[in-house]
Amino acid sequence: MGDLLVKLYDLPDTQPTMASVAAAGFVIKRPMSPERRFVVDWVAEHFSQRWASEVEMAFSGHPITCFVALDAESRLAGFACYDTSFRGFFGPTGVIESSRGQGVGTALLLRALKAMEDAGYAYAVIGYSGANEYYQKTVGAIPIEGSEPGPYRGWIQG
Ligand SMILES: CC(C)(COP(=O)(O)OP(=O)(O)OC[C@H]1O[C@@H](n2cnc3c(N)ncnc32)[C@H](O)[C@@H]1OP(=O)(O)O)[C@@H](O)C(=O)NCCC(=O)NCCS
């Protein structure tokens, strides 16, 4: 569960993923502050309190450093944040089980990494990755040697 590095100046073309996710009925958008409580509670319910805490951080300033995926009924299907635990970090991210395998996670990843590039970062760190193969395949992420447990060491056991 170490950290990974992503070259933001060498991201893949987002268009094919965005088009297929849109064709499947999903909308990727940056949420607004009136939606904060919905997103935080949903992440706590479907993922974890730690991730919900990071989403709170994403909503603590402007621009909100989070993207969400909505299904055809405008229900939450996934989320991806950046600049939450640490500046320059991507994550947390998750897609509800019933919506996985349709490109939603990759669309959220690419949208958030593009936002990080637009914010002036050259590299993103994917913190405490539990999906190295996925990130290697989608955005060419490479492991950062000796980064486990990295900056998360010594955290409070809940
Ligand atoms: C990782 C996650 C966000 C991907 O969402 P998704 O919408 O299913 O992603 P996509 O549809 O864009 O891509 C699916 C592909 O990623 C692969 N993948 C998903 N999770 C993976 C993992 N942990 N390790 C390796 N590959 C993984 C799938 O096997 C699939 O591969 P395929 O395209 O060859 O069939 C989702 O599986 C999830 O929420 N997982 C639980 C939370 C999590 O692990 N978050 C990341 C922590 S760093």
Coordinates of N, CA, C and O and ligand atoms in Angstrom, one line a residue:
M1 N 0.8 -1.2 0.0 CA 0.0 0.0 0.0 C 0.9 1.3 0.0 O 0.7 2.2 0.8
G2 N 1.9 1.3 -0.9 CA 2.7 2.5 -1.0 C 2.1 3.6 -1.8 O 0.9 3.4 -2.3
D3 N 2.8 4.6 -2.1 CA 2.4 5.7 -2.9 C 2.9 5.5 -4.4 O 3.9 4.9 -4.6
L4 N 2.1 6.1 -5.3 CA 2.5 6.1 -6.7 C 2.6 7.5 -7.3 O 2.0 8.4 -6.8
L5 N 3.4 7.6 -8.3 CA 3.6 8.9 -9.0 C 3.0 8.9 -10.4 O 3.2 7.9 -11.1
V6 N 2.4 10.0 -10.7 CA 1.8 10.1 -12.1 C 2.3 11.3 -12.7 O 2.3 12.4 -12.1
K7 N 2.7 11.2 -14.0 CA 3.1 12.4 -14.8 C 1.9 13.1 -15.4 O 1.2 12.5 -16.3
L8 N 1.6 14.2 -14.9 CA 0.4 14.9 -15.3 C 0.6 15.5 -16.7 O -0.4 15.9 -17.4
Y9 N 1.8 15.7 -17.1 CA 2.1 16.2 -18.4 C 2.0 15.2 -19.5 O 2.3 15.4 -20.7
D10 N 1.7 13.9 -19.1 CA 1.7 12.8 -20.1 C 0.5 12.0 -19.9 O 0.5 10.7 -20.0
L11 N -0.7 12.6 -19.6 CA -1.9 11.9 -19.4 C -2.5 11.4 -20.7 O -2.3 12.0 -21.7
P12 N -3.2 10.2 -20.6 CA -3.8 9.7 -21.9 C -4.9 10.6 -22.3 O -5.5 11.4 -21.5
D13 N -5.3 10.5 -23.6 CA -6.5 11.3 -24.1 C -7.7 10.9 -23.3 O -8.1 9.7 -23.2
T14 N -8.4 11.9 -22.8 CA -9.6 11.6 -21.9 C -10.8 11.4 -22.7 O -11.8 10.8 -22.2
Q15 N -10.8 11.8 -24.0 CA -12.1 11.8 -24.8 C -12.7 10.4 -24.9 O -14.0 10.3 -24.7
P16 N -12.0 9.4 -25.3 CA -12.7 8.1 -25.4 C -13.4 7.6 -24.2 O -14.6 7.2 -24.2
T17 N -12.7 7.8 -23.0 CA -13.4 7.3 -21.7 C -14.6 8.2 -21.4 O -15.6 7.7 -21.0
M18 N -14.4 9.5 -21.6 CA -15.5 10.4 -21.2 C -16.7 10.1 -22.1 O -17.9 10.1 -21.7
A19 N -16.5 9.8 -23.4 CA -17.6 9.6 -24.4 C -18.3 8.3 -24.0 O -19.5 8.2 -24.0
S20 N -17.5 7.2 -23.6 CA -18.2 6.0 -23.3 C -19.0 6.0 -22.0 O -20.1 5.4 -21.9
V21 N -18.5 6.8 -21.1 CA -19.2 6.9 -19.8 C -20.4 7.7 -20.0 O -21.5 7.4 -19.4
A22 N -20.4 8.8 -20.8 CA -21.6 9.6 -21.1 C -22.6 8.7 -21.8 O -23.8 8.8 -21.5
A23 N -22.1 7.9 -22.7 CA -23.0 7.0 -23.5 C -23.7 6.0 -22.6 O -24.9 5.6 -22.8
A24 N -23.1 5.7 -21.5 CA -23.7 4.7 -20.5 C -24.6 5.5 -19.5 O -25.2 4.9 -18.6
G25 N -24.7 6.8 -19.7 CA -25.7 7.5 -18.9 C -25.2 8.2 -17.7 O -25.9 8.8 -16.9
F26 N -23.8 8.3 -17.6 CA -23.2 8.9 -16.4 C -22.8 10.3 -16.7 O -22.4 10.6 -17.8
V27 N -22.9 11.2 -15.7 CA -22.4 12.5 -15.8 C -21.3 12.7 -14.8 O -21.4 12.3 -13.6
I28 N -20.2 13.3 -15.2 CA -19.1 13.6 -14.3 C -19.1 15.1 -14.0 O -19.1 15.9 -15.0
K29 N -19.1 15.5 -12.8 CA -19.2 16.9 -12.5 C -18.5 17.2 -11.2 O -18.3 16.4 -10.3
R30 N -18.1 18.5 -11.1 CA -17.6 19.0 -9.8 C -18.8 19.4 -9.0 O -19.6 20.2 -9.4
P31 N -18.9 18.8 -7.8 CA -20.1 19.1 -7.0 C -20.1 20.5 -6.4 O -19.0 21.1 -6.4
M32 N -21.2 21.0 -5.9 CA -21.3 22.3 -5.3 C -21.5 22.2 -3.8 O -21.9 21.1 -3.3
S33 N -21.2 23.3 -3.1 CA -21.3 23.2 -1.6 C -22.6 22.8 -1.1 O -22.7 22.1 -0.1
P34 N -23.8 23.1 -1.8 CA -25.0 22.6 -1.2 C -25.2 21.1 -1.3 O -26.1 20.5 -0.6
E35 N -24.3 20.5 -2.0 CA -24.3 19.0 -2.2 C -23.4 18.3 -1.2 O -23.3 17.1 -1.2
R36 N -22.6 19.1 -0.4 CA -21.6 18.6 0.5 C -22.1 17.4 1.4 O -21.5 16.4 1.4
R37 N -23.2 17.7 2.1 CA -23.7 16.7 3.0 C -24.1 15.4 2.3 O -23.8 14.3 2.8
F38 N -24.7 15.5 1.2 CA -25.1 14.3 0.4 C -23.8 13.4 0.1 O -23.8 12.2 0.3
V39 N -22.8 14.1 -0.4 CA -21.6 13.4 -0.9 C -20.8 12.8 0.3 O -20.5 11.6 0.3
V40 N -20.7 13.6 1.4 CA -19.9 13.1 2.6 C -20.7 11.9 3.2 O -20.0 10.9 3.5
D41 N -22.0 12.0 3.4 CA -22.7 10.9 4.0 C -22.7 9.7 3.1 O -22.6 8.5 3.6
W42 N -22.8 9.9 1.8 CA -22.8 8.7 0.8 C -21.4 8.0 0.9 O -21.3 6.8 0.9
V43 N -20.3 8.8 1.0 CA -19.0 8.2 1.0 C -18.8 7.4 2.4 O -18.3 6.3 2.4
A44 N -19.3 8.0 3.5 CA -19.3 7.3 4.8 C -20.1 6.0 4.7 O -19.6 5.0 5.2
E45 N -21.2 6.0 4.1 CA -22.1 4.8 4.0 C -21.5 3.7 3.1 O -21.5 2.6 3.5
H46 N -20.9 4.1 2.0 CA -20.5 3.1 1.0 C -19.0 2.8 1.1 O -18.6 1.7 0.6
F47 N -18.2 3.7 1.7 CA -16.7 3.4 1.8 C -16.2 3.5 3.2 O -16.2 2.5 3.9
S48 N -15.9 4.6 3.8 CA -15.4 4.7 5.1 C -15.5 6.1 5.7 O -15.6 7.1 5.0
Q49 N -15.4 6.1 7.1 CA -15.4 7.4 7.7 C -14.1 8.2 7.4 O -14.1 9.4 7.3
R50 N -13.0 7.5 7.2 CA -11.7 8.2 6.9 C -11.9 8.9 5.5 O -11.5 10.1 5.4
W51 N -12.5 8.2 4.6 CA -12.6 8.8 3.2 C -13.6 10.0 3.3 O -13.5 11.0 2.6
A52 N -14.7 9.8 4.1 CA -15.7 10.9 4.3 C -15.0 12.1 4.8 O -15.3 13.2 4.4
S53 N -14.0 11.9 5.7 CA -13.3 13.1 6.3 C -12.5 13.8 5.2 O -12.4 15.0 5.2
E54 N -11.9 13.0 4.3 CA -11.1 13.6 3.3 C -12.1 14.4 2.3 O -11.7 15.4 1.8
V55 N -13.3 13.8 2.1 CA -14.2 14.5 1.2 C -14.6 15.9 1.9 O -14.7 16.9 1.2
E56 N -14.8 15.9 3.2 CA -15.1 17.1 3.9 C -14.0 18.2 3.6 O -14.2 19.3 3.3
M57 N -12.7 17.7 3.6 CA -11.6 18.6 3.3 C -11.7 19.1 1.8 O -11.5 20.3 1.6
A58 N -12.1 18.3 0.9 CA -12.3 18.7 -0.5 C -13.3 19.8 -0.7 O -13.2 20.6 -1.6
F59 N -14.3 19.8 0.2 CA -15.4 20.8 0.2 C -15.0 22.1 1.0 O -15.9 23.0 1.2
S60 N -13.8 22.1 1.6 CA -13.5 23.2 2.5 C -13.0 24.5 1.8 O -12.8 25.5 2.5
G61 N -12.9 24.5 0.5 CA -12.5 25.7 -0.2 C -13.0 25.7 -1.6 O -13.8 24.9 -2.0
H62 N -12.5 26.7 -2.3 CA -12.8 26.8 -3.8 C -11.6 26.8 -4.6 O -10.6 27.5 -4.2
P63 N -11.5 26.1 -5.7 CA -12.5 25.2 -6.2 C -12.6 24.0 -5.3 O -11.6 23.6 -4.7
I64 N -13.8 23.4 -5.2 CA -14.0 22.1 -4.5 C -13.1 21.1 -5.2 O -13.2 20.9 -6.4
T65 N -12.3 20.4 -4.4 CA -11.3 19.5 -5.1 C -11.8 18.0 -5.1 O -11.2 17.1 -4.6
C66 N -13.0 17.9 -5.7 CA -13.7 16.6 -5.8 C -14.5 16.6 -7.1 O -15.0 17.7 -7.5
F67 N -14.6 15.4 -7.7 CA -15.6 15.2 -8.8 C -16.5 14.0 -8.4 O -16.0 13.1 -7.6
V68 N -17.7 14.1 -8.9 CA -18.6 13.0 -8.6 C -19.2 12.5 -9.9 O -19.2 13.2 -10.9
A69 N -19.6 11.2 -9.9 CA -20.3 10.6 -11.1 C -21.7 10.4 -10.6 O -22.0 9.9 -9.6
L70 N -22.6 10.9 -11.5 CA -24.1 10.7 -11.3 C -24.6 9.7 -12.3 O -24.2 9.8 -13.5
D71 N -25.5 8.8 -11.9 CA -26.1 7.9 -12.9 C -27.3 8.6 -13.6 O -27.5 9.8 -13.4
A72 N -28.0 7.9 -14.4 CA -29.1 8.5 -15.2 C -30.2 9.1 -14.4 O -30.9 9.9 -14.9
E73 N -30.3 8.6 -13.1 CA -31.3 9.2 -12.2 C -30.7 10.3 -11.3 O -31.3 10.7 -10.3
S74 N -29.5 10.8 -11.7 CA -28.8 11.8 -10.9 C -28.5 11.3 -9.5 O -28.4 12.1 -8.5
R75 N -28.3 10.0 -9.3 CA -27.9 9.4 -8.0 C -26.4 9.3 -8.1 O -25.8 9.0 -9.1
L76 N -25.8 9.4 -6.9 CA -24.3 9.3 -6.8 C -23.9 7.9 -7.2 O -24.5 6.9 -6.7
A77 N -22.9 7.8 -8.0 CA -22.3 6.5 -8.4 C -20.8 6.4 -8.1 O -20.3 5.3 -8.0
G78 N -20.2 7.5 -7.9 CA -18.7 7.5 -7.6 C -18.2 8.9 -7.3 O -18.9 9.9 -7.5
F79 N -17.0 8.9 -6.8 CA -16.4 10.2 -6.5 C -14.8 10.0 -6.6 O -14.3 8.9 -6.6
A80 N -14.2 11.2 -6.8 CA -12.7 11.2 -6.8 C -12.3 12.6 -6.3 O -12.8 13.6 -6.7
C81 N -11.3 12.6 -5.3 CA -10.9 13.8 -4.7 C -9.4 14.0 -5.0 O -8.7 13.1 -5.4
Y82 N -8.9 15.2 -4.8 CA -7.5 15.5 -4.8 C -7.2 16.6 -3.8 O -8.1 17.3 -3.3
D83 N -5.9 16.8 -3.4 CA -5.6 17.8 -2.4 C -6.3 17.7 -1.1 O -6.8 18.7 -0.6
T84 N -6.5 16.5 -0.6 CA -7.2 16.3 0.6 C -6.3 16.0 1.8 O -6.0 16.9 2.6
S85 N -5.7 14.8 1.9 CA -4.8 14.5 3.0 C -3.5 15.4 2.8 O -3.0 15.9 3.8
F86 N -3.1 15.6 1.6 CA -1.9 16.3 1.3 C -2.0 17.1 0.0 O -2.7 16.6 -0.9
R87 N -1.3 18.2 -0.2 CA -1.3 18.9 -1.4 C -0.6 18.0 -2.5 O 0.4 17.4 -2.2
G88 N -1.2 17.9 -3.6 CA -0.6 17.2 -4.7 C -0.9 15.7 -4.7 O -0.4 15.0 -5.6
F89 N -1.8 15.3 -3.8 CA -2.2 13.9 -3.8 C -3.6 13.7 -4.4 O -4.5 14.5 -4.2
F90 N -3.7 12.7 -5.2 CA -5.0 12.2 -5.7 C -5.6 11.2 -4.8 O -4.9 10.4 -4.2
G91 N -6.9 11.3 -4.6 CA -7.6 10.3 -3.7 C -8.3 11.0 -2.5 O -8.0 12.2 -2.3
P92 N -9.2 10.4 -1.9 CA -9.6 9.0 -2.2 C -10.6 9.0 -3.4 O -11.0 10.0 -3.9
T93 N -10.9 7.8 -3.8 CA -11.8 7.6 -5.0 C -12.5 6.3 -4.8 O -12.0 5.3 -4.2
G94 N -13.7 6.2 -5.3 CA -14.5 5.0 -5.2 C -15.7 5.0 -6.1 O -16.2 6.1 -6.4
V95 N -16.1 3.9 -6.6 CA -17.3 3.7 -7.5 C -18.2 2.7 -6.8 O -17.7 1.6 -6.4
I96 N -19.4 2.9 -6.7 CA -20.4 2.0 -6.1 C -20.3 0.7 -6.9 O -20.2 0.7 -8.1
E97 N -20.4 -0.5 -6.2 CA -20.2 -1.8 -6.8 C -21.1 -1.9 -8.1 O -20.6 -2.4 -9.1
S98 N -22.3 -1.5 -8.0 CA -23.2 -1.8 -9.2 C -22.9 -1.0 -10.4 O -23.4 -1.3 -11.5
S99 N -22.0 0.0 -10.2 CA -21.6 0.9 -11.4 C -20.2 0.6 -11.9 O -19.7 1.3 -12.7
R100 N -19.5 -0.4 -11.3 CA -18.1 -0.6 -11.6 C -18.0 -1.3 -13.0 O -18.9 -1.9 -13.5
G101 N -16.8 -1.2 -13.6 CA -16.5 -1.9 -14.8 C -17.1 -1.2 -16.1 O -17.1 -1.8 -17.1
Q102 N -17.5 0.1 -15.9 CA -18.1 0.8 -17.1 C -17.2 2.0 -17.4 O -17.7 2.9 -18.1
G103 N -16.1 2.2 -16.8 CA -15.2 3.3 -17.1 C -15.4 4.5 -16.2 O -14.7 5.5 -16.3
V104 N -16.3 4.4 -15.2 CA -16.6 5.5 -14.3 C -15.4 5.9 -13.5 O -15.1 7.1 -13.4
G105 N -14.8 4.9 -12.9 CA -13.6 5.2 -12.1 C -12.5 5.8 -12.9 O -11.9 6.8 -12.4
T106 N -12.3 5.4 -14.1 CA -11.2 6.0 -14.9 C -11.6 7.4 -15.4 O -10.8 8.3 -15.4
A107 N -12.9 7.6 -15.7 CA -13.3 9.0 -16.0 C -13.1 9.9 -14.9 O -12.6 11.1 -15.1
L108 N -13.4 9.5 -13.7 CA -13.2 10.4 -12.5 C -11.7 10.6 -12.3 O -11.3 11.7 -11.9
L109 N -10.9 9.6 -12.4 CA -9.5 9.7 -12.2 C -8.9 10.7 -13.2 O -8.2 11.6 -12.8
L110 N -9.3 10.5 -14.5 CA -8.7 11.4 -15.5 C -9.2 12.9 -15.3 O -8.4 13.8 -15.5
R111 N -10.4 13.0 -14.9 CA -11.0 14.4 -14.7 C -10.2 15.1 -13.6 O -9.9 16.2 -13.6
A112 N -10.0 14.3 -12.5 CA -9.4 14.9 -11.3 C -7.9 15.2 -11.6 O -7.4 16.2 -11.2
L113 N -7.2 14.3 -12.3 CA -5.8 14.5 -12.7 C -5.7 15.7 -13.6 O -4.7 16.5 -13.5
K114 N -6.6 15.9 -14.5 CA -6.6 17.1 -15.4 C -6.7 18.3 -14.6 O -6.1 19.3 -14.8
A115 N -7.6 18.3 -13.6 CA -7.8 19.5 -12.7 C -6.5 19.8 -12.0 O -6.2 21.0 -11.7
M116 N -5.8 18.7 -11.5 CA -4.6 19.0 -10.8 C -3.5 19.6 -11.8 O -2.8 20.5 -11.4
E117 N -3.5 19.1 -13.0 CA -2.6 19.7 -14.0 C -2.9 21.2 -14.2 O -2.1 22.1 -14.2
D118 N -4.2 21.5 -14.3 CA -4.7 22.9 -14.5 C -4.4 23.7 -13.3 O -4.2 24.9 -13.4
A119 N -4.3 23.1 -12.1 CA -4.0 23.8 -10.9 C -2.5 24.1 -10.7 O -2.1 24.8 -9.8
G120 N -1.7 23.6 -11.7 CA -0.3 23.9 -11.7 C 0.7 22.8 -11.2 O 1.9 23.0 -11.2
Y121 N 0.1 21.6 -11.0 CA 1.0 20.5 -10.6 C 1.6 19.8 -11.9 O 0.9 19.8 -12.9
A122 N 2.8 19.3 -11.7 CA 3.4 18.6 -12.8 C 3.3 17.1 -12.6 O 3.2 16.3 -13.5
Y123 N 3.2 16.7 -11.3 CA 3.1 15.3 -10.9 C 2.0 15.2 -9.9 O 1.7 16.1 -9.1
A124 N 1.3 14.0 -9.9 CA 0.4 13.7 -8.8 C 0.9 12.5 -8.0 O 1.5 11.6 -8.7
V125 N 0.6 12.5 -6.8 CA 0.9 11.3 -6.0 C -0.4 10.6 -5.7 O -1.4 11.3 -5.3
I126 N -0.5 9.3 -5.9 CA -1.7 8.5 -5.5 C -1.3 7.9 -4.2 O -0.4 7.0 -4.1
G127 N -1.9 8.4 -3.1 CA -1.5 8.0 -1.8 C -2.1 6.7 -1.4 O -3.3 6.4 -1.6
Y128 N -1.2 5.8 -0.8 CA -1.6 4.6 -0.1 C -2.5 3.7 -1.1 O -3.6 3.3 -0.8
S129 N -2.0 3.6 -2.3 CA -2.7 2.9 -3.3 C -3.0 1.4 -3.0 O -2.1 0.7 -2.6
G130 N -4.3 1.1 -3.2 CA -4.6 -0.3 -3.1 C -4.9 -0.9 -4.4 O -5.5 -2.0 -4.5
A131 N -4.5 -0.2 -5.5 CA -4.9 -0.7 -6.9 C -3.7 -0.4 -7.8 O -4.0 0.3 -8.9
N132 N -2.5 -0.8 -7.5 CA -1.3 -0.4 -8.3 C -1.5 -0.7 -9.8 O -1.2 0.1 -10.7
E133 N -2.0 -2.0 -10.1 CA -2.1 -2.4 -11.5 C -3.0 -1.5 -12.3 O -2.8 -1.2 -13.4
Y134 N -4.1 -1.2 -11.6 CA -5.2 -0.3 -12.2 C -4.6 1.0 -12.6 O -4.7 1.5 -13.7
Y135 N -3.8 1.7 -11.7 CA -3.3 3.0 -11.9 C -2.1 2.9 -12.9 O -1.9 3.8 -13.7
Q136 N -1.4 1.8 -12.9 CA -0.3 1.6 -13.9 C -0.9 1.6 -15.3 O -0.4 2.2 -16.2
K137 N -2.0 0.8 -15.4 CA -2.6 0.6 -16.7 C -3.3 1.9 -17.2 O -3.2 2.2 -18.4
T138 N -4.0 2.6 -16.3 CA -4.8 3.7 -16.8 C -4.0 5.0 -17.0 O -4.2 5.7 -18.0
V139 N -3.0 5.3 -16.1 CA -2.3 6.5 -16.2 C -0.8 6.4 -16.0 O -0.1 7.4 -15.8
G140 N -0.3 5.2 -16.2 CA 1.1 5.0 -16.2 C 1.8 5.3 -14.9 O 3.0 5.6 -14.8
A141 N 1.1 5.1 -13.8 CA 1.6 5.4 -12.4 C 2.7 4.4 -12.1 O 2.7 3.3 -12.4
I142 N 3.8 5.0 -11.4 CA 4.9 4.2 -11.0 C 5.1 4.3 -9.5 O 4.9 5.3 -8.9
P143 N 5.4 3.1 -8.9 CA 5.5 3.1 -7.4 C 6.7 4.0 -6.9 O 7.7 4.1 -7.6
I144 N 6.5 4.7 -5.8 CA 7.5 5.5 -5.2 C 8.2 4.6 -4.1 O 7.6 4.1 -3.2
E145 N 9.4 4.3 -4.4 CA 10.2 3.3 -3.5 C 10.2 3.8 -2.1 O 10.4 5.0 -1.8
G146 N 10.0 2.9 -1.2 CA 10.1 3.2 0.3 C 9.0 4.1 0.8 O 9.1 4.7 1.8
S147 N 7.8 4.1 0.1 CA 6.8 5.0 0.5 C 5.7 4.4 1.4 O 4.6 4.9 1.6
E148 N 5.9 3.1 1.9 CA 5.0 2.5 2.7 C 5.5 2.5 4.2 O 6.6 2.0 4.4
P149 N 4.8 3.0 5.1 CA 3.5 3.6 5.1 C 3.5 5.1 4.7 O 2.5 5.7 4.7
G150 N 4.6 5.6 4.3 CA 4.7 7.0 3.8 C 4.1 8.0 4.8 O 4.3 7.9 6.0
P151 N 3.5 9.1 4.2 CA 3.1 10.2 5.1 C 1.9 9.8 6.0 O 1.6 10.6 6.9
Y152 N 1.3 8.7 5.8 CA 0.1 8.3 6.7 C 0.6 7.7 8.0 O -0.2 7.3 8.8
R153 N 1.9 7.5 8.2 CA 2.4 6.7 9.4 C 1.9 7.3 10.7 O 1.8 8.5 10.8
G154 N 1.6 6.4 11.6 CA 1.2 6.9 12.9 C -0.2 7.5 13.1 O -0.5 8.2 14.0
W155 N -1.0 7.1 12.1 CA -2.4 7.7 12.3 C -3.2 7.1 13.4 O -2.9 6.0 13.8
I156 N -4.2 7.8 13.8 CA -5.1 7.3 14.9 C -5.8 6.1 14.5 O -6.4 6.0 13.4
Q157 N -5.8 5.1 15.4 CA -6.6 3.9 15.1 C -8.0 4.1 15.6 O -8.2 4.4 16.7
G158 N -9.0 4.0 14.6 CA -10.4 4.3 15.0 C -11.0 3.0 15.5 O -10.5 1.9 15.5
Ligands
LIG1 C1 -10.9 1.2 -8.3 C2 -12.3 1.7 -8.7 C3 -12.5 3.1 -8.3 C4 -12.4 1.5 -10.2 O1 -13.8 1.9 -10.6 P1 -14.5 1.4 -12.0 O2 -15.5 2.3 -12.3 O3 -14.8 -0.1 -11.8 O4 -13.2 1.5 -12.9 P2 -13.2 1.3 -14.5 O5 -14.5 0.8 -15.0 O6 -12.8 2.6 -15.1 O7 -12.1 0.3 -14.7 C5 -12.3 -1.0 -14.4 C6 -11.0 -1.8 -14.6 O8 -10.1 -1.6 -13.5 C7 -9.8 -2.8 -12.9 N1 -9.6 -2.7 -11.5 C8 -10.5 -2.2 -10.6 N2 -10.0 -2.2 -9.3 C9 -8.7 -2.8 -9.5 C10 -7.7 -3.1 -8.5 N3 -7.9 -2.9 -7.2 N4 -6.6 -3.7 -9.0 C11 -6.4 -3.9 -10.3 N5 -7.3 -3.6 -11.3 C12 -8.5 -3.1 -10.8 C13 -11.0 -3.7 -13.2 O9 -10.6 -5.1 -13.2 C14 -11.3 -3.3 -14.7 O10 -10.4 -3.9 -15.6 P3 -10.8 -4.1 -17.1 O11 -11.1 -2.8 -17.7 O12 -9.5 -4.8 -17.7 O13 -12.0 -5.0 -17.0 C15 -13.4 0.8 -8.1 O14 -13.1 -0.6 -8.3 C16 -13.5 1.0 -6.5 O15 -14.3 1.8 -6.1 N6 -12.8 0.1 -5.8 C17 -13.0 0.2 -4.3 C18 -12.3 1.5 -3.8 C19 -10.8 1.6 -4.2 O16 -10.1 0.6 -4.2 N7 -10.4 2.8 -4.5 C20 -9.0 3.1 -4.9 C21 -8.1 3.1 -3.7 S1 -6.5 3.7 -4.1

